[in-house]
C-alpha cells in the first residue's frame, strides 16, 4: 500500500498522527508528514493508515495508485 498527503488540503487537525503514529508525524506547525517519505505503508501498518484516511476531516490522505 502507498499513500499521499495533499498538503494544500491538510489543516493540521492531527487526527492522522494521533490514530496512526507509526505512519504519520507532525511538522513544527502541526501539519502531517509521512514517516516514510516514499509513502509506502508496511503491511502491519495498513490498518493504521486506513483509520487515518477515514478520519482526516479534510480528506487530505489518499491511497496512491
Ligand atoms: S488528519 Fe488530515 S488534516 Fe489533520 S493533520 Fe492529518 S492529514 Fe492533515
Short mmCIF file of N, CA and C and ligand atoms in Angstrom, two decimals:
data_model
loop_
_atom_site.label_atom_id
_atom_site.label_comp_id
_atom_site.label_asym_id
_atom_site.label_seq_id
_atom_site.Cartn_x
_atom_site.Cartn_y
_atom_site.Cartn_z
N UNK A 1 0.85 -1.19 0.00
CA UNK A 1 0.00 0.00 0.00
C UNK A 1 0.89 1.24 0.00
N UNK A 2 0.42 2.25 -0.72
CA UNK A 2 1.15 3.51 -0.78
C UNK A 2 0.15 4.65 -0.61
N UNK A 3 0.54 5.68 0.11
CA UNK A 3 -0.39 6.78 0.37
C UNK A 3 0.27 8.12 0.06
N UNK A 4 -0.59 9.12 -0.14
CA UNK A 4 -0.17 10.50 -0.35
C UNK A 4 -0.87 11.41 0.64
N UNK A 5 -0.21 12.50 1.01
CA UNK A 5 -0.88 13.58 1.75
C UNK A 5 -0.94 14.79 0.83
N UNK A 6 -2.14 15.35 0.67
CA UNK A 6 -2.29 16.61 -0.05
C UNK A 6 -2.06 17.73 0.95
N UNK A 7 -0.85 18.26 0.95
CA UNK A 7 -0.50 19.27 1.97
C UNK A 7 -1.23 20.58 1.75
N UNK A 8 -1.77 20.80 0.55
CA UNK A 8 -2.57 22.01 0.34
C UNK A 8 -3.94 21.88 1.01
N UNK A 9 -4.35 20.65 1.31
CA UNK A 9 -5.64 20.42 1.98
C UNK A 9 -5.47 20.22 3.48
N UNK A 10 -4.31 19.74 3.91
CA UNK A 10 -4.08 19.46 5.33
C UNK A 10 -4.12 20.75 6.13
N UNK A 11 -4.95 20.75 7.17
CA UNK A 11 -5.05 21.93 8.02
C UNK A 11 -4.53 21.66 9.43
N UNK A 12 -3.93 20.50 9.62
CA UNK A 12 -3.23 20.24 10.87
C UNK A 12 -4.09 19.83 12.03
N UNK A 13 -5.20 19.14 11.75
CA UNK A 13 -6.05 18.66 12.85
C UNK A 13 -5.33 17.62 13.72
N UNK A 14 -4.42 16.91 13.11
CA UNK A 14 -3.64 15.94 13.88
C UNK A 14 -4.30 14.59 14.09
N UNK A 15 -5.46 14.36 13.46
CA UNK A 15 -6.10 13.05 13.63
C UNK A 15 -5.20 11.94 13.11
N UNK A 16 -4.53 12.20 12.01
CA UNK A 16 -3.76 11.12 11.37
C UNK A 16 -2.63 10.67 12.28
N UNK A 17 -1.86 11.60 12.81
CA UNK A 17 -0.73 11.14 13.62
C UNK A 17 -1.15 10.71 15.02
N UNK A 18 -2.39 11.07 15.44
CA UNK A 18 -2.92 10.50 16.69
C UNK A 18 -3.37 9.06 16.47
N UNK A 19 -4.01 8.81 15.34
CA UNK A 19 -4.57 7.48 15.07
C UNK A 19 -3.55 6.53 14.45
N UNK A 20 -2.57 7.07 13.77
CA UNK A 20 -1.60 6.24 13.06
C UNK A 20 -0.18 6.77 13.31
N UNK A 21 0.24 6.67 14.57
CA UNK A 21 1.53 7.29 14.94
C UNK A 21 2.74 6.60 14.35
N UNK A 22 2.54 5.41 13.79
CA UNK A 22 3.66 4.73 13.14
C UNK A 22 3.74 5.05 11.65
N UNK A 23 2.75 5.78 11.15
CA UNK A 23 2.72 6.14 9.73
C UNK A 23 2.95 7.64 9.53
N UNK A 24 2.40 8.44 10.43
CA UNK A 24 2.44 9.90 10.29
C UNK A 24 3.13 10.54 11.47
N UNK A 25 3.73 11.67 11.20
CA UNK A 25 4.22 12.53 12.27
C UNK A 25 3.80 13.95 11.93
N UNK A 26 4.22 14.92 12.73
CA UNK A 26 3.81 16.30 12.50
C UNK A 26 5.04 17.16 12.25
N UNK A 27 4.87 18.17 11.40
CA UNK A 27 5.94 19.15 11.28
C UNK A 27 5.80 20.17 12.41
N UNK A 28 6.62 21.18 12.42
CA UNK A 28 6.60 22.09 13.57
C UNK A 28 5.38 23.00 13.59
N UNK A 29 4.55 22.91 12.55
CA UNK A 29 3.29 23.67 12.56
C UNK A 29 2.07 22.76 12.72
N UNK A 30 2.32 21.49 12.97
CA UNK A 30 1.22 20.56 13.22
C UNK A 30 0.65 19.91 11.98
N UNK A 31 1.22 20.21 10.82
CA UNK A 31 0.75 19.55 9.60
C UNK A 31 1.36 18.16 9.51
N UNK A 32 0.67 17.31 8.78
CA UNK A 32 1.08 15.90 8.70
C UNK A 32 2.32 15.72 7.85
N UNK A 33 3.13 14.77 8.26
CA UNK A 33 4.26 14.31 7.45
C UNK A 33 4.26 12.80 7.48
N UNK A 34 4.69 12.23 6.37
CA UNK A 34 4.85 10.78 6.31
C UNK A 34 6.16 10.40 6.96
N UNK A 35 6.12 9.42 7.86
CA UNK A 35 7.36 8.94 8.46
C UNK A 35 8.25 8.34 7.38
N UNK A 36 7.64 7.56 6.47
CA UNK A 36 8.37 7.07 5.30
C UNK A 36 8.02 7.99 4.13
N UNK A 37 8.93 8.87 3.73
CA UNK A 37 8.60 9.85 2.69
C UNK A 37 8.18 9.25 1.36
N UNK A 38 8.49 7.98 1.15
CA UNK A 38 8.08 7.34 -0.11
C UNK A 38 6.58 7.09 -0.14
N UNK A 39 5.93 7.16 1.02
CA UNK A 39 4.50 6.87 1.08
C UNK A 39 4.18 5.40 1.24
N UNK A 40 5.20 4.56 1.21
CA UNK A 40 4.96 3.11 1.37
C UNK A 40 4.48 2.83 2.79
N UNK A 41 3.48 1.96 2.90
CA UNK A 41 2.94 1.56 4.20
C UNK A 41 3.17 0.06 4.36
N UNK A 42 3.88 -0.31 5.39
CA UNK A 42 4.13 -1.73 5.64
C UNK A 42 2.82 -2.45 5.94
N UNK A 43 2.78 -3.73 5.64
CA UNK A 43 1.54 -4.50 5.79
C UNK A 43 0.97 -4.39 7.20
N UNK A 44 1.83 -4.36 8.21
CA UNK A 44 1.33 -4.34 9.58
C UNK A 44 0.84 -2.95 10.00
N UNK A 45 0.99 -1.95 9.12
CA UNK A 45 0.52 -0.60 9.43
C UNK A 45 -0.66 -0.18 8.55
N UNK A 46 -1.13 -1.08 7.72
CA UNK A 46 -2.22 -0.74 6.80
C UNK A 46 -3.49 -0.35 7.55
N UNK A 47 -3.79 -1.04 8.66
CA UNK A 47 -4.99 -0.69 9.43
C UNK A 47 -4.88 0.72 9.99
N UNK A 48 -3.70 1.09 10.49
CA UNK A 48 -3.49 2.46 10.97
C UNK A 48 -3.71 3.46 9.84
N UNK A 49 -3.15 3.17 8.68
CA UNK A 49 -3.27 4.10 7.56
C UNK A 49 -4.74 4.27 7.15
N UNK A 50 -5.50 3.17 7.11
CA UNK A 50 -6.91 3.27 6.73
C UNK A 50 -7.69 4.07 7.77
N UNK A 51 -7.35 3.92 9.03
CA UNK A 51 -8.03 4.70 10.06
C UNK A 51 -7.77 6.19 9.86
N UNK A 52 -6.54 6.54 9.55
CA UNK A 52 -6.22 7.95 9.30
C UNK A 52 -6.96 8.48 8.09
N UNK A 53 -6.98 7.69 7.02
CA UNK A 53 -7.68 8.11 5.80
C UNK A 53 -9.15 8.38 6.10
N UNK A 54 -9.77 7.49 6.87
CA UNK A 54 -11.20 7.59 7.15
C UNK A 54 -11.52 8.76 8.08
N UNK A 55 -10.53 9.19 8.87
CA UNK A 55 -10.81 10.20 9.90
C UNK A 55 -10.20 11.57 9.62
N UNK A 56 -9.51 11.72 8.51
CA UNK A 56 -8.99 13.05 8.18
C UNK A 56 -10.15 13.95 7.77
N UNK A 57 -10.39 15.03 8.50
CA UNK A 57 -11.55 15.88 8.20
C UNK A 57 -11.45 16.57 6.84
N UNK A 58 -10.27 16.65 6.29
CA UNK A 58 -10.07 17.35 5.01
C UNK A 58 -9.93 16.38 3.83
N UNK A 59 -10.06 15.11 4.09
CA UNK A 59 -9.81 14.10 3.05
C UNK A 59 -8.48 14.34 2.34
N UNK A 60 -7.48 14.68 3.14
CA UNK A 60 -6.17 15.04 2.58
C UNK A 60 -5.28 13.82 2.33
N UNK A 61 -5.71 12.67 2.85
CA UNK A 61 -4.87 11.47 2.70
C UNK A 61 -5.55 10.54 1.71
N UNK A 62 -4.81 10.12 0.72
CA UNK A 62 -5.37 9.24 -0.29
C UNK A 62 -4.43 8.07 -0.54
N UNK A 63 -5.01 7.01 -1.05
CA UNK A 63 -4.22 5.86 -1.46
C UNK A 63 -3.66 6.16 -2.84
N UNK A 64 -2.35 5.99 -2.98
CA UNK A 64 -1.72 6.22 -4.28
C UNK A 64 -1.96 5.03 -5.19
N UNK A 65 -2.08 5.30 -6.47
CA UNK A 65 -2.27 4.21 -7.43
C UNK A 65 -0.91 3.70 -7.89
S1 LIG B 1 -5.81 14.40 9.83
FE1 LIG B 1 -5.74 15.28 7.76
S2 LIG B 1 -5.88 17.49 8.08
FE2 LIG B 1 -5.30 16.55 10.02
S3 LIG B 1 -3.07 16.63 10.12
FE3 LIG B 1 -3.63 14.64 9.25
S4 LIG B 1 -3.66 14.96 7.01
FE4 LIG B 1 -3.70 16.97 7.98
#
